Coordinates of C-alpha atoms in Angstrom, one line a residue:
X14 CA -27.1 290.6 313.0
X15 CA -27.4 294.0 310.6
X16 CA -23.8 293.7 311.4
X17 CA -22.9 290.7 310.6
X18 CA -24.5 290.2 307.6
X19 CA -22.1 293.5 306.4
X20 CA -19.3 291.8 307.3
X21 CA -16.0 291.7 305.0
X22 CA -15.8 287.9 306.1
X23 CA -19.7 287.0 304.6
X24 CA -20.6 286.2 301.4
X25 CA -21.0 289.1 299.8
X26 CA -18.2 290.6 300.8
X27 CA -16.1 287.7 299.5
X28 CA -17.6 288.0 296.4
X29 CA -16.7 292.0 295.7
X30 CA -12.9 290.6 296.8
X31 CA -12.4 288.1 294.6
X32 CA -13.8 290.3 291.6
X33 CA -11.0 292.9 292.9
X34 CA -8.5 290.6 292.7
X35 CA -9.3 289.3 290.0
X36 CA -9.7 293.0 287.8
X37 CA -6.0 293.6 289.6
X38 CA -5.0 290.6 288.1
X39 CA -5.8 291.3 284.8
X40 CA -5.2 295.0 284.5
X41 CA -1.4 293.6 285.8
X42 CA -1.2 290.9 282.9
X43 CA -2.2 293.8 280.1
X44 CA 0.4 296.0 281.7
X45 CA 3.4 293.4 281.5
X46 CA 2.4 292.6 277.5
X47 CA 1.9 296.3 276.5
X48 CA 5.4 296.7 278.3
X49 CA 6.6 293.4 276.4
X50 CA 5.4 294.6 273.3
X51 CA 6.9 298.1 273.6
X52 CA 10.8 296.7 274.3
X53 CA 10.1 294.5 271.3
X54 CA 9.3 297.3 269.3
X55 CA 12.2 299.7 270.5
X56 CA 14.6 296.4 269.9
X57 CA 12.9 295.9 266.4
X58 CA 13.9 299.2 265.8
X59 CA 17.5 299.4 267.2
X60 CA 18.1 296.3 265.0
X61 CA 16.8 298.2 261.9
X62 CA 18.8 301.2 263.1
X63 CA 21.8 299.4 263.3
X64 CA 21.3 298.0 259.6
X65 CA 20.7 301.2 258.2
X66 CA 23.6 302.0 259.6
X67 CA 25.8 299.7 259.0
X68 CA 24.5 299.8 255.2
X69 CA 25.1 303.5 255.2
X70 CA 28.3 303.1 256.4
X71 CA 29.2 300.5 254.6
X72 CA 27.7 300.7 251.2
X73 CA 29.9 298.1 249.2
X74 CA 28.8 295.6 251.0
X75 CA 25.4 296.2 249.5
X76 CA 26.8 296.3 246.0
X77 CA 28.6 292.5 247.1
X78 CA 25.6 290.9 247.9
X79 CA 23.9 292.5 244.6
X80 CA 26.4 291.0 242.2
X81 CA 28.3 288.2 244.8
X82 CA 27.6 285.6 241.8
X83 CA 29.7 287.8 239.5
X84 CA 32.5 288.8 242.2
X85 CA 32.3 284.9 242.7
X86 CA 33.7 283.7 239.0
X87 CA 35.5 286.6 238.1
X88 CA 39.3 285.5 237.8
X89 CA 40.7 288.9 238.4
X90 CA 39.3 292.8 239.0
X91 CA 39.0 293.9 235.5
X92 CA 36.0 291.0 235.0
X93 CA 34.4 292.6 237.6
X94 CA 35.0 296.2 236.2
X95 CA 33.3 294.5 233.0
X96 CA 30.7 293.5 234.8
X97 CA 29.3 296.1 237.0
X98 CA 30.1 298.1 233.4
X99 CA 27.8 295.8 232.0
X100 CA 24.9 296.3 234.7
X101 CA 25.2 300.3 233.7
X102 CA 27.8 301.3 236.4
X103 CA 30.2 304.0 235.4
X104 CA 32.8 306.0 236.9
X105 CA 30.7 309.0 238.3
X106 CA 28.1 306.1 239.8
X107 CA 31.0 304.5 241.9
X108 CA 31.6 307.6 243.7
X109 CA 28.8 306.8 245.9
X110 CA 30.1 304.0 247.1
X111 CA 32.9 306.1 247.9
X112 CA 35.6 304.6 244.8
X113 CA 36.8 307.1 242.5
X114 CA 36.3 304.9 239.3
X115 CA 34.7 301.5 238.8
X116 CA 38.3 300.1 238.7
X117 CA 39.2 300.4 242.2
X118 CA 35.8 299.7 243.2
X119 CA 36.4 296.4 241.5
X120 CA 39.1 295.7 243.3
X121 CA 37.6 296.2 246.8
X122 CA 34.7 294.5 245.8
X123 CA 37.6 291.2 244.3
X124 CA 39.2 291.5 247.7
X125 CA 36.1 290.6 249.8
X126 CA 35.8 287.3 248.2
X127 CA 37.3 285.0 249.9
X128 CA 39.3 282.3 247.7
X129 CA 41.2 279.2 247.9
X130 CA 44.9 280.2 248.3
X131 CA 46.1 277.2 247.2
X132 CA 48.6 277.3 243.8
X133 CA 50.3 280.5 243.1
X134 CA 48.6 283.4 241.7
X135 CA 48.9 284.2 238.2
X136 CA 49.2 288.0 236.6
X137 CA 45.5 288.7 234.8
X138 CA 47.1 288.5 231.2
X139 CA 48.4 284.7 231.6
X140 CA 44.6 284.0 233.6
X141 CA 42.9 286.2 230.3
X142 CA 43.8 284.9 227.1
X143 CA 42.7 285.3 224.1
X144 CA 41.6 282.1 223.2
X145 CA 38.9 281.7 225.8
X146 CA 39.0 277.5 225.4
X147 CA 42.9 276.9 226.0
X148 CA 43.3 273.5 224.2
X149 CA 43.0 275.5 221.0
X150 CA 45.1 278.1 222.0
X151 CA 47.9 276.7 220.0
X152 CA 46.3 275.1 217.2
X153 CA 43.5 278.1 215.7
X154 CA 46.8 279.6 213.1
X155 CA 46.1 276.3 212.0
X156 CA 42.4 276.4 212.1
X157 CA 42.4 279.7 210.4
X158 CA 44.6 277.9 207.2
X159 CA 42.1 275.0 206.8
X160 CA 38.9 277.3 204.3
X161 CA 41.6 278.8 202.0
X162 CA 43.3 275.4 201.5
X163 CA 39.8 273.6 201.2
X164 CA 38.9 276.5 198.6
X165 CA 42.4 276.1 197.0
X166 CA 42.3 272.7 196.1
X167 CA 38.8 272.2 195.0
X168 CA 39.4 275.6 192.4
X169 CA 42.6 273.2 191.5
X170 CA 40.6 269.7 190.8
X171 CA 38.4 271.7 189.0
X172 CA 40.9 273.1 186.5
X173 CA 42.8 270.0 186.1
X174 CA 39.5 267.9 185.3
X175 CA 38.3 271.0 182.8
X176 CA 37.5 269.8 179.5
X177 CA 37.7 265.8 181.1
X178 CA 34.9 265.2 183.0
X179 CA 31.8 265.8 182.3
X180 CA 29.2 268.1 183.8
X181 CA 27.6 265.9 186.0
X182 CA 31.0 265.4 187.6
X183 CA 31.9 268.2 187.8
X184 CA 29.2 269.8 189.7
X185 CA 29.6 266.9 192.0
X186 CA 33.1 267.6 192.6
X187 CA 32.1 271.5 193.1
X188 CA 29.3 270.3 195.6
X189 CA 32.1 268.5 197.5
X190 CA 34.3 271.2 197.3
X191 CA 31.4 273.3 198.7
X192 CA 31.4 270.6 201.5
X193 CA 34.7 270.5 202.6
X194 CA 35.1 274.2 202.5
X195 CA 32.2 275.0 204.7
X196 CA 33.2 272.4 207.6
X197 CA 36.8 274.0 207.5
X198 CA 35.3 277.2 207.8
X199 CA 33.4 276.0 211.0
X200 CA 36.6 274.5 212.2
X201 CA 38.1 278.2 211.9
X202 CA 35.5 279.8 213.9
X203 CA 35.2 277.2 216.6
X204 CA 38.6 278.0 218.0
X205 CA 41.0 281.1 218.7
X206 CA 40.2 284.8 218.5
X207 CA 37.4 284.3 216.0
X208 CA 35.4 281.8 218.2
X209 CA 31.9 283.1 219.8
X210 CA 30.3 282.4 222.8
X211 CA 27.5 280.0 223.2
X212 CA 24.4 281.1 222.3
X213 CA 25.5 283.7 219.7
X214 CA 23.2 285.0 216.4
X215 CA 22.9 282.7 213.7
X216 CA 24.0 284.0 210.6
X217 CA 24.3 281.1 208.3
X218 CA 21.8 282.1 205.8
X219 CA 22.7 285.8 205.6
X220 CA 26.2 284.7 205.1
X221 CA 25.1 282.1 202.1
X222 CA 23.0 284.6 200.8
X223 CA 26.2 286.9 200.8
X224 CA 28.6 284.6 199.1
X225 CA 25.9 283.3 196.4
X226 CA 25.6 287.0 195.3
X227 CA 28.8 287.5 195.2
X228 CA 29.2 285.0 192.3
X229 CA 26.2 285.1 191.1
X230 CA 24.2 288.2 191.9
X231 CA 26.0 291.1 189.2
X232 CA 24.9 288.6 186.4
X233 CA 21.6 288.0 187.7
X234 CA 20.9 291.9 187.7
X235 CA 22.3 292.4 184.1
X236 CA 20.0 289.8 182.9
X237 CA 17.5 290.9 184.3
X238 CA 18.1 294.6 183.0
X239 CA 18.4 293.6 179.7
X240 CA 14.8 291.8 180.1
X241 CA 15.8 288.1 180.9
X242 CA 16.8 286.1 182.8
X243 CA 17.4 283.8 180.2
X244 CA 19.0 280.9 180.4
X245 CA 22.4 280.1 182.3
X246 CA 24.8 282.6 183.2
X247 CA 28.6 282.2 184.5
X248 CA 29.5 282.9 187.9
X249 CA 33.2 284.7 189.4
X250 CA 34.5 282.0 191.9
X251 CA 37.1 284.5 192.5
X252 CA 35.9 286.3 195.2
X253 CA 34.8 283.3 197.2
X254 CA 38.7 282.0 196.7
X255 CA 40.0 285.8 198.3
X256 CA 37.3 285.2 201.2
X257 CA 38.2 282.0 202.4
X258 CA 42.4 283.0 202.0
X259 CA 41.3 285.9 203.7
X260 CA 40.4 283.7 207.3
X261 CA 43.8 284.0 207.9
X262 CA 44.4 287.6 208.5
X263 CA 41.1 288.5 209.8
X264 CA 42.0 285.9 212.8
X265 CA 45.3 287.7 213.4
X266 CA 43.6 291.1 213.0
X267 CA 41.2 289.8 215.4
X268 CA 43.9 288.6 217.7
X269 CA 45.9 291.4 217.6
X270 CA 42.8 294.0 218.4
X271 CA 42.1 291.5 221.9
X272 CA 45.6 291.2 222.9
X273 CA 45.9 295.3 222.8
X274 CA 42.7 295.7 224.5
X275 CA 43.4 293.3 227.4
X276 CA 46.4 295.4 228.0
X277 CA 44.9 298.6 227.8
X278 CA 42.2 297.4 230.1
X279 CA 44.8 296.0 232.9
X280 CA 46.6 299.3 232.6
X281 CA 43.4 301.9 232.2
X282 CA 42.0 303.5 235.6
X283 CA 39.2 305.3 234.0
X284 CA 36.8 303.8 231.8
X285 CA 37.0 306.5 229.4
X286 CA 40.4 306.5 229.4
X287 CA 39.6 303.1 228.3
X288 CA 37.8 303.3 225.8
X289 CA 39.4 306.0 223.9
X290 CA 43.2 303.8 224.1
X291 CA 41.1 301.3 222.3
X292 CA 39.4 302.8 219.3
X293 CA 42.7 303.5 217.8
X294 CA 43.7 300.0 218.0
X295 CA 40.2 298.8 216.6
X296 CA 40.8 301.3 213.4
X297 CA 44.3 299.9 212.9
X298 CA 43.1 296.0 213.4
X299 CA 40.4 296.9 210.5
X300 CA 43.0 298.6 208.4
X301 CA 45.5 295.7 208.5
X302 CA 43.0 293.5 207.4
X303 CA 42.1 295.5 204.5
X304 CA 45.7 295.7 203.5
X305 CA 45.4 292.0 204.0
X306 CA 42.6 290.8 201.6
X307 CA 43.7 293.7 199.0
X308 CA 46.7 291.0 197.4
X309 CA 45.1 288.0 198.6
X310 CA 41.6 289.2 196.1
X311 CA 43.9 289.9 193.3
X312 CA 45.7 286.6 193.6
X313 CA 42.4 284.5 193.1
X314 CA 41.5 286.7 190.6
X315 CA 44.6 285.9 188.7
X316 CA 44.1 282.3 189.1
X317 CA 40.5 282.7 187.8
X318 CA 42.0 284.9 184.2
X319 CA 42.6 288.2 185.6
X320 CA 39.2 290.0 184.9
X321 CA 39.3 292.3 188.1
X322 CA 37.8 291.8 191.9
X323 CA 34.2 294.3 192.2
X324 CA 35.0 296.5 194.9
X325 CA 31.6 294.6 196.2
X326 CA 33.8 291.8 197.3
X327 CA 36.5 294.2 199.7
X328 CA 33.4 295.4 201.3
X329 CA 31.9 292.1 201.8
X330 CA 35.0 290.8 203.2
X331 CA 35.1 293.8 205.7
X332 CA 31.2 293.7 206.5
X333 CA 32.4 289.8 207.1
X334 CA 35.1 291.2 209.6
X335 CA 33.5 293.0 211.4
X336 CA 30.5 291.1 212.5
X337 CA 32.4 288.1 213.3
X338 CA 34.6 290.2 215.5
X339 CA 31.3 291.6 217.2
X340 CA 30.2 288.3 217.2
X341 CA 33.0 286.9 219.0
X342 CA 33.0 289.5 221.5
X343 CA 29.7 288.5 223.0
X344 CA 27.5 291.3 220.0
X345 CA 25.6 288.8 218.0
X346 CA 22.4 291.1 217.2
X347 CA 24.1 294.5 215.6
X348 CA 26.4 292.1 213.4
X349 CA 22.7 290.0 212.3
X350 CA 20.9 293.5 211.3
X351 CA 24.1 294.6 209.4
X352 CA 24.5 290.9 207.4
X353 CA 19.7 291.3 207.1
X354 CA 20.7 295.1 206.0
X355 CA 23.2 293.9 203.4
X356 CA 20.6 290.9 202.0
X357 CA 17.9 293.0 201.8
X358 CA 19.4 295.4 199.7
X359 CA 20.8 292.9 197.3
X360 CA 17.3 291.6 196.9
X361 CA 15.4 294.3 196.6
X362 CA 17.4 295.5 193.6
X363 CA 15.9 292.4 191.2
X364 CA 12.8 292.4 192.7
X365 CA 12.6 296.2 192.3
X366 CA 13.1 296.0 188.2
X367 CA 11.2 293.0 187.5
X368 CA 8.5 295.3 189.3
X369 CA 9.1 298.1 187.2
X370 CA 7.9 296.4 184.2
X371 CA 4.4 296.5 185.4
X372 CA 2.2 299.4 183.8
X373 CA 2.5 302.2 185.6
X374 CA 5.3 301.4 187.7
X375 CA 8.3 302.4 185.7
X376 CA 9.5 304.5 188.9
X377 CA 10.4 301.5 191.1
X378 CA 12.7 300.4 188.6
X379 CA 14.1 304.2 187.9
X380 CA 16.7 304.1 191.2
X381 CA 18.1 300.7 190.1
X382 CA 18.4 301.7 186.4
X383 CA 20.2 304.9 187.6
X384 CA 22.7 303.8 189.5
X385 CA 23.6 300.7 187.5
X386 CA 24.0 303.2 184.7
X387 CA 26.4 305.3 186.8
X388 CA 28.5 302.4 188.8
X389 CA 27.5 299.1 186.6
X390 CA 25.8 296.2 188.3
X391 CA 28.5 295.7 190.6
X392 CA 27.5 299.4 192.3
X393 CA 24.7 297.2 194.0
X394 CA 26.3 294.6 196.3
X395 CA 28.8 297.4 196.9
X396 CA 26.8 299.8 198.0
X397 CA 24.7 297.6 200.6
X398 CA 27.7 295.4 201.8
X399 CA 29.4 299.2 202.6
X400 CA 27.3 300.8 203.8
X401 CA 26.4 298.1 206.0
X402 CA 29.9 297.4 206.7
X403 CA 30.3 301.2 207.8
X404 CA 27.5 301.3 210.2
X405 CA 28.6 297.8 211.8
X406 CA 32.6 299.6 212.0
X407 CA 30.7 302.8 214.1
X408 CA 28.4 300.7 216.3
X409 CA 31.9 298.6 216.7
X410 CA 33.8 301.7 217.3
X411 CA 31.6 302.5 220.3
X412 CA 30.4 298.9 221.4
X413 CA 34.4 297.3 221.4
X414 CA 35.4 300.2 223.5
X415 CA 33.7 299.3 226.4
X416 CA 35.2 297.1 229.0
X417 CA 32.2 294.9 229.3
X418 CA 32.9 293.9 225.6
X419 CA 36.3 292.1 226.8
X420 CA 35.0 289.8 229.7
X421 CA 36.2 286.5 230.0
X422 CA 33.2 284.5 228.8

């Protein structure tokens, strides 16, 4: 009986095998999920082996799938160029992704697109124009006649009606004049090489601020020097005439300077190489103009009695140049601070003498008095229109020779 009750068959003895089997059991399910877990792992890291890889060998594809939305719209490989210019790329940074400029990396990075292939593929200069809206293309010479013929005609009704009308009349025809002028001058600017992109700086009031001096501001400053102001004083239409005859060659300087740079950038390799073919053209585009406005401000002058054209109003119509071309190449702010820059000047001259007639504050006045006694009044407006004109001309000598300055927008 000792025996039996020892037995492997009794109770007990059942019980200590079924606990055996059941600690095998689980000690074999632990084994098969740490052994699950650990091929998971070793295939988690092949996979992320092979990516690295694959990245490292492959390191363009990264840059695709950074800037795919860009590689996407661009109509040719110089927008791309532009682009990754844009995002800070340059030429020594495309060497690690094994290009020897940021040209050819465009190109690789063009070729990887995929795209329709239906219609036949145009060269870049007939798919980059100019004119970025093409139903204007043909019709912005026109455009660009519309201010100084709006300007031409009112300075004309207002002669013919001199000594006829009376004032009332006459400022209402000048208002209208006004009118007609400044929606012809928007219809200038809304189309062909002097058009900016959406979104751009407004410069509206600068720009009336500008032109108001310009005909009123050097008699405003004399009487105000001489104690005043008292009264009315005359303005000088003249220069206002020479500006809005002047539309038409800053939109052909504008043109020209686009044109030359979309064929240096199809032909350029280098970025620098780039840039330096097109500084020369932006210092001839700005002379031309100046040639330009030189007769056209002595012609309204003549119609207006010959009494001269301040040199304030050559560097107004450059300072004007030169932030609309920023302007229309996607540069709104730089051309805003040199048109604030110019207005604050202007302003501060006035405000400046009326302040030096309080006790004991002769010396704000002193820098005004000084150099209106050196250059006359007109050594104001000339002095902040230039000198803002030649900081916007080196900020455009450096900004306009960048490729990212000519994208197709």
């Amino acid at each position: 009986m000792g025996r039996a009750s020892h037995a492997p068959g009794g109770p007990e003895g059942g019980a200590l095998t079924a606990g055996r089997t059941e600690a095998g059991g689980a000690e074999s399910t632990g084994a098969a999920g740490s052994a699950a877990r650990t091929a998971s792992a070793e295939e988690t890291a092949r996979v992320d082996a092979a990516t690295a890889h694959r990245v490292t060998a492959d390191p363009v594809r990264l840059l695709l799938d950074r800037h795919r939305p860009l590689c996407e719209r661009a109509v040719d490989p110089l927008e791309i160029a532009a682009g990754l210019e844009a995002h800070g790329l340059t030429d020594r940074a495309a060497a690690r992704y094994r290009h020897r400029d940021v040209f050819s990396l465009a190109e690789e990075l063009y070729a990887r697109v995929p795209r329709p292939s239906s219609g036949p593929v145009r060269a870049p200069a007939e798919r980059r124009g100019d004119d970025r809206d093409s139903g204007h293309r043909a019709a912005w010479p026109l455009y660009a006649l519309l201010p100084g013929a709006a300007c031409l005609a009112t300075a004309g009704v207002l002669r013919l009606t001199g000594g006829v009308l009376g004032d009332g009349v006459r400022n209402t025809l000048t208002a209208a004049g006004a009118l007609l002028v400044h929606l012809a001058l928007r219809s200038a600017l809304a189309a062909g090489p002097l058009r900016a992109p959406a979104g751009s700086g407004r410069t509206a009031l600068y720009t009336c601020w500008l032109l108001g001096y310009a005909v009123y501001g050097e008699e405003l400053l004399a009487q105000v020097l001489s104690g005043g102001p008292d009264g009315h004083w005359p303005g000088t239409p003249a220069p206002l005439l020479g500006l809005s005859l002047a539309v038409i060659p800053a939109a052909w300087c504008a043109h020209l300077f686009s044109v030359h740079a979309l064929h240096r950038l199809g032909g350029s390799r280098v970025l620098e190489e780039f840039g330096a073919g097109v500084r020369p053209v932006l210092l001839v585009s700005v002379a031309l103009f100046l040639a330009a406005l030189l007769p056209l401000m002595l012609l309204a002058d003549l119609g207006y009695g010959g009494r001269g054209v301040p040199l304030s109003a050559y560097a107004l119509g450059l300072l004007f140049f030169l932030a609309r071309l920023e302007t229309a190449h996607g540069l709104p702010a730089p051309a805003v601070r040199a048109l604030a820059a110019a207005c604050a000047v202007e302003a501060a001259a006035p405000v400046l003498v009326l302040g030096g007639r309080v006790p004991g504050l002769d010396l704000l006045a002193r820098p005004v008095d000084t150099l209106v006694a050196a250059a006359g009044t007109g050594a104001v407006p000339a002095l902040a229109c230039g000198g803002a004109a030649l900081g916007l001309l080196a900020h455009a000598s450096v900004a306009l020779a960048r490729a990212s300055a000519h994208r197709r927008r």
